[in-house]
Amino acid sequence: MNVKHFILIVLLVSYFNGSAQKIYRTEEGHVEMMAMLDSVTFKAESHKLALYLDYDSKVVSGVLDLKTLSTNNPEIKAMLAGEEDPLMLRFTGTVPSVDFLSKRHDPIDFNWLIDVTYQGKAFKSQFKATITHIEQGVSMSCLISARGQVLVADTGLDSIIKGIDDTIEVQFAQMVLKMDNQ
């Protein structure tokens, strides 16, 4: 190997080591939803919530195919099974704390305004959110948890699921690991 090839390899390795991970990602987030259908409460949940956190901008984005929801309500189960195309729900919101992954902290509570898109409809919703520091030996991480309501009329689900109440209660929690700055 000549000197030019060696220098090129060193530069490439340095570049890839210098550009550390900028996005935290999981595709196994947990989400729960509760609503009333014909005056009876039902619960639906999924372990397929994909969440992405941009470490630099602190923007959290989420994607969920509503067809991955499991529920014991036969009408909703049949409606979800009957859909051929994915029922993609997307949301995005910015965490208003610059350094929640850089040091120990008390719980951070905030009102979290998120933009939601479902079936071509876009709307805003506000969630109550908390970021809790979790110590795990030498590494640090945080738990982001949020809960709030989504208006059924905003989603259009009231035309698909007859008898559903006006709101859907939504909550999720996701562990976010501290990025290594190597």
mmCIF file of C-alpha atoms in Angstrom:
data_model
loop_
_atom_site.group_PDB
_atom_site.id
_atom_site.type_symbol
_atom_site.label_atom_id
_atom_site.label_comp_id
_atom_site.label_asym_id
_atom_site.label_seq_id
_atom_site.Cartn_x
_atom_site.Cartn_y
_atom_site.Cartn_z
ATOM 1 C CA MET A 1 0.000 0.000 0.000
ATOM 2 C CA ASN A 2 1.417 3.359 -0.921
ATOM 3 C CA VAL A 3 1.291 6.536 1.117
ATOM 4 C CA LYS A 4 -1.596 8.067 -0.866
ATOM 5 C CA HIS A 5 -3.859 5.071 -0.151
ATOM 6 C CA PHE A 6 -2.897 5.104 3.515
ATOM 7 C CA ILE A 7 -3.710 8.825 3.853
ATOM 8 C CA LEU A 8 -7.039 8.327 2.053
ATOM 9 C CA ILE A 9 -7.996 5.490 4.427
ATOM 10 C CA VAL A 10 -7.026 7.559 7.489
ATOM 11 C CA LEU A 11 -9.111 10.505 6.232
ATOM 12 C CA LEU A 12 -12.155 8.301 5.568
ATOM 13 C CA VAL A 13 -11.944 6.638 8.991
ATOM 14 C CA SER A 14 -11.511 10.021 10.665
ATOM 15 C CA TYR A 15 -14.515 11.428 8.811
ATOM 16 C CA PHE A 16 -16.836 8.574 9.802
ATOM 17 C CA ASN A 17 -15.652 8.629 13.437
ATOM 18 C CA GLY A 18 -15.988 12.421 13.580
ATOM 19 C CA SER A 19 -19.563 12.465 12.331
ATOM 20 C CA ALA A 20 -21.243 10.778 15.284
ATOM 21 C CA GLN A 21 -24.838 9.628 15.378
ATOM 22 C CA LYS A 22 -27.187 12.615 15.235
ATOM 23 C CA ILE A 23 -30.519 10.748 15.364
ATOM 24 C CA TYR A 24 -31.792 8.420 18.081
ATOM 25 C CA ARG A 25 -34.206 5.900 16.625
ATOM 26 C CA THR A 26 -36.427 3.105 17.836
ATOM 27 C CA GLU A 27 -39.133 1.198 16.017
ATOM 28 C CA GLU A 28 -40.480 -0.575 19.088
ATOM 29 C CA GLY A 29 -41.999 2.268 21.073
ATOM 30 C CA HIS A 30 -45.134 1.619 23.107
ATOM 31 C CA VAL A 31 -48.311 3.661 22.716
ATOM 32 C CA GLU A 32 -51.723 3.266 24.347
ATOM 33 C CA MET A 33 -55.003 4.821 23.277
ATOM 34 C CA MET A 34 -58.319 4.838 25.096
ATOM 35 C CA ALA A 35 -61.709 6.038 23.908
ATOM 36 C CA MET A 36 -65.403 5.465 24.398
ATOM 37 C CA LEU A 37 -67.338 3.499 21.803
ATOM 38 C CA ASP A 38 -71.107 3.345 22.351
ATOM 39 C CA SER A 39 -70.541 4.430 25.991
ATOM 40 C CA VAL A 40 -68.060 1.594 26.658
ATOM 41 C CA THR A 41 -64.358 2.304 27.236
ATOM 42 C CA PHE A 42 -61.937 0.436 25.010
ATOM 43 C CA LYS A 43 -58.161 0.366 24.931
ATOM 44 C CA ALA A 44 -55.856 -0.113 21.962
ATOM 45 C CA GLU A 45 -52.077 -0.402 22.072
ATOM 46 C CA SER A 46 -49.096 -1.015 19.843
ATOM 47 C CA HIS A 47 -45.414 -1.767 20.302
ATOM 48 C CA LYS A 48 -44.627 -0.544 16.796
ATOM 49 C CA LEU A 49 -44.375 3.218 17.418
ATOM 50 C CA ALA A 50 -41.298 4.419 15.546
ATOM 51 C CA LEU A 51 -39.687 7.403 17.277
ATOM 52 C CA TYR A 52 -36.817 9.560 16.106
ATOM 53 C CA LEU A 53 -34.993 12.217 18.146
ATOM 54 C CA ASP A 54 -32.613 14.619 16.432
ATOM 55 C CA TYR A 55 -29.972 15.260 19.112
ATOM 56 C CA ASP A 56 -29.073 18.663 17.659
ATOM 57 C CA SER A 57 -32.515 20.214 17.124
ATOM 58 C CA LYS A 58 -34.349 18.200 19.869
ATOM 59 C CA VAL A 59 -37.163 17.450 17.398
ATOM 60 C CA VAL A 60 -39.023 14.220 18.150
ATOM 61 C CA SER A 61 -40.870 12.594 15.257
ATOM 62 C CA GLY A 62 -43.129 9.591 15.510
ATOM 63 C CA VAL A 63 -44.781 7.246 13.034
ATOM 64 C CA LEU A 64 -47.440 4.630 13.780
ATOM 65 C CA ASP A 65 -49.434 2.406 11.467
ATOM 66 C CA LEU A 66 -52.813 2.191 13.213
ATOM 67 C CA LYS A 67 -53.180 -1.304 11.741
ATOM 68 C CA THR A 68 -50.595 -2.447 14.344
ATOM 69 C CA LEU A 69 -52.983 -1.575 17.184
ATOM 70 C CA SER A 70 -54.286 -4.506 19.187
ATOM 71 C CA THR A 71 -57.598 -4.228 20.966
ATOM 72 C CA ASN A 72 -60.246 -6.454 22.477
ATOM 73 C CA ASN A 73 -63.007 -4.438 20.773
ATOM 74 C CA PRO A 74 -64.325 -6.621 17.911
ATOM 75 C CA GLU A 75 -65.659 -3.708 15.818
ATOM 76 C CA ILE A 76 -62.366 -1.850 15.842
ATOM 77 C CA LYS A 77 -60.376 -5.042 15.324
ATOM 78 C CA ALA A 78 -62.502 -5.808 12.237
ATOM 79 C CA MET A 79 -62.179 -2.257 10.915
ATOM 80 C CA LEU A 80 -58.381 -2.346 11.224
ATOM 81 C CA ALA A 81 -58.143 -5.816 9.678
ATOM 82 C CA GLY A 82 -60.383 -4.737 6.778
ATOM 83 C CA GLU A 83 -58.121 -1.885 5.682
ATOM 84 C CA GLU A 84 -55.800 -2.798 2.824
ATOM 85 C CA ASP A 85 -53.457 0.191 2.982
ATOM 86 C CA PRO A 86 -51.466 1.258 6.049
ATOM 87 C CA LEU A 87 -53.180 3.804 8.312
ATOM 88 C CA MET A 88 -50.135 5.978 8.974
ATOM 89 C CA LEU A 89 -50.265 8.524 11.776
ATOM 90 C CA ARG A 90 -47.284 10.881 12.017
ATOM 91 C CA PHE A 91 -46.397 13.499 14.599
ATOM 92 C CA THR A 92 -43.557 15.855 15.329
ATOM 93 C CA GLY A 93 -42.727 18.225 18.164
ATOM 94 C CA THR A 94 -39.718 19.986 19.650
ATOM 95 C CA VAL A 95 -38.525 19.270 23.190
ATOM 96 C CA PRO A 96 -37.952 22.674 24.854
ATOM 97 C CA SER A 97 -34.800 21.656 26.713
ATOM 98 C CA VAL A 98 -31.404 22.003 25.124
ATOM 99 C CA ASP A 99 -29.357 19.807 27.442
ATOM 100 C CA PHE A 100 -31.612 17.122 28.892
ATOM 101 C CA LEU A 101 -29.249 14.363 27.731
ATOM 102 C CA SER A 102 -26.000 16.023 28.819
ATOM 103 C CA LYS A 103 -26.240 15.902 32.632
ATOM 104 C CA ARG A 104 -28.326 14.777 35.577
ATOM 105 C CA HIS A 105 -31.533 16.747 36.027
ATOM 106 C CA ASP A 106 -34.790 16.868 37.932
ATOM 107 C CA PRO A 107 -37.883 15.874 35.962
ATOM 108 C CA ILE A 108 -38.684 18.398 33.246
ATOM 109 C CA ASP A 109 -42.425 18.975 32.806
ATOM 110 C CA PHE A 110 -43.705 20.891 29.799
ATOM 111 C CA ASN A 111 -46.693 21.440 27.537
ATOM 112 C CA TRP A 112 -45.732 19.843 24.264
ATOM 113 C CA LEU A 113 -47.318 21.196 21.097
ATOM 114 C CA ILE A 114 -47.163 18.578 18.372
ATOM 115 C CA ASP A 115 -48.134 18.572 14.712
ATOM 116 C CA VAL A 116 -50.117 15.482 13.732
ATOM 117 C CA THR A 117 -50.823 14.147 10.243
ATOM 118 C CA TYR A 118 -53.266 11.329 9.536
ATOM 119 C CA GLN A 119 -54.784 10.336 6.182
ATOM 120 C CA GLY A 120 -53.838 13.663 4.611
ATOM 121 C CA LYS A 121 -55.265 15.755 7.443
ATOM 122 C CA ALA A 122 -52.939 17.919 9.533
ATOM 123 C CA PHE A 123 -53.781 19.305 12.955
ATOM 124 C CA LYS A 124 -52.122 20.361 16.197
ATOM 125 C CA SER A 125 -52.509 18.774 19.599
ATOM 126 C CA GLN A 126 -51.032 19.619 22.978
ATOM 127 C CA PHE A 127 -49.700 16.937 25.300
ATOM 128 C CA LYS A 128 -48.435 17.043 28.873
ATOM 129 C CA ALA A 129 -44.907 15.688 28.740
ATOM 130 C CA THR A 130 -42.187 14.820 31.225
ATOM 131 C CA ILE A 131 -38.527 14.040 30.715
ATOM 132 C CA THR A 132 -37.109 12.019 33.583
ATOM 133 C CA HIS A 133 -33.384 11.387 34.044
ATOM 134 C CA ILE A 134 -32.473 7.729 34.522
ATOM 135 C CA GLU A 135 -29.112 6.614 35.854
ATOM 136 C CA GLN A 136 -27.844 3.356 34.352
ATOM 137 C CA GLY A 137 -24.393 2.714 35.753
ATOM 138 C CA VAL A 138 -21.899 4.762 33.774
ATOM 139 C CA SER A 139 -24.346 5.647 31.008
ATOM 140 C CA MET A 140 -27.220 8.108 31.198
ATOM 141 C CA SER A 141 -30.579 8.133 29.526
ATOM 142 C CA CYS A 142 -33.929 9.860 29.809
ATOM 143 C CA LEU A 143 -37.503 8.697 29.712
ATOM 144 C CA ILE A 144 -39.769 10.861 27.574
ATOM 145 C CA SER A 145 -43.411 10.330 28.482
ATOM 146 C CA ALA A 146 -46.410 12.184 27.121
ATOM 147 C CA ARG A 147 -50.168 12.053 27.431
ATOM 148 C CA GLY A 148 -52.949 14.018 25.861
ATOM 149 C CA GLN A 149 -56.132 14.011 23.859
ATOM 150 C CA VAL A 150 -56.731 13.932 20.149
ATOM 151 C CA LEU A 151 -60.067 15.183 18.822
ATOM 152 C CA VAL A 152 -61.696 12.443 16.767
ATOM 153 C CA ALA A 153 -63.168 15.014 14.351
ATOM 154 C CA ASP A 154 -59.628 16.159 13.479
ATOM 155 C CA THR A 155 -58.694 12.629 12.384
ATOM 156 C CA GLY A 156 -61.849 11.657 10.523
ATOM 157 C CA LEU A 157 -62.066 8.393 12.491
ATOM 158 C CA ASP A 158 -65.643 9.261 13.446
ATOM 159 C CA SER A 159 -66.715 8.496 9.862
ATOM 160 C CA ILE A 160 -64.992 5.086 9.991
ATOM 161 C CA ILE A 161 -65.773 4.016 13.585
ATOM 162 C CA LYS A 162 -69.449 4.730 14.214
ATOM 163 C CA GLY A 163 -70.306 5.591 17.813
ATOM 164 C CA ILE A 164 -66.807 6.687 18.900
ATOM 165 C CA ASP A 165 -66.675 9.509 21.445
ATOM 166 C CA ASP A 166 -65.273 12.965 20.687
ATOM 167 C CA THR A 167 -61.747 12.361 22.043
ATOM 168 C CA ILE A 168 -59.076 9.695 22.126
ATOM 169 C CA GLU A 169 -56.731 9.618 25.119
ATOM 170 C CA VAL A 170 -53.159 8.909 23.991
ATOM 171 C CA GLN A 171 -50.082 8.159 26.077
ATOM 172 C CA PHE A 172 -46.617 6.875 25.345
ATOM 173 C CA ALA A 173 -43.250 6.546 27.022
ATOM 174 C CA GLN A 174 -39.872 5.984 25.420
ATOM 175 C CA MET A 175 -36.372 5.624 26.794
ATOM 176 C CA VAL A 176 -33.799 7.769 24.967
ATOM 177 C CA LEU A 177 -30.123 6.940 25.405
ATOM 178 C CA LYS A 178 -27.409 9.550 25.758
ATOM 179 C CA MET A 179 -25.410 9.933 22.585
ATOM 180 C CA ASP A 180 -21.736 8.989 22.849
ATOM 181 C CA ASN A 181 -19.497 11.870 21.803
ATOM 182 C CA GLN A 182 -16.593 9.872 20.497
#
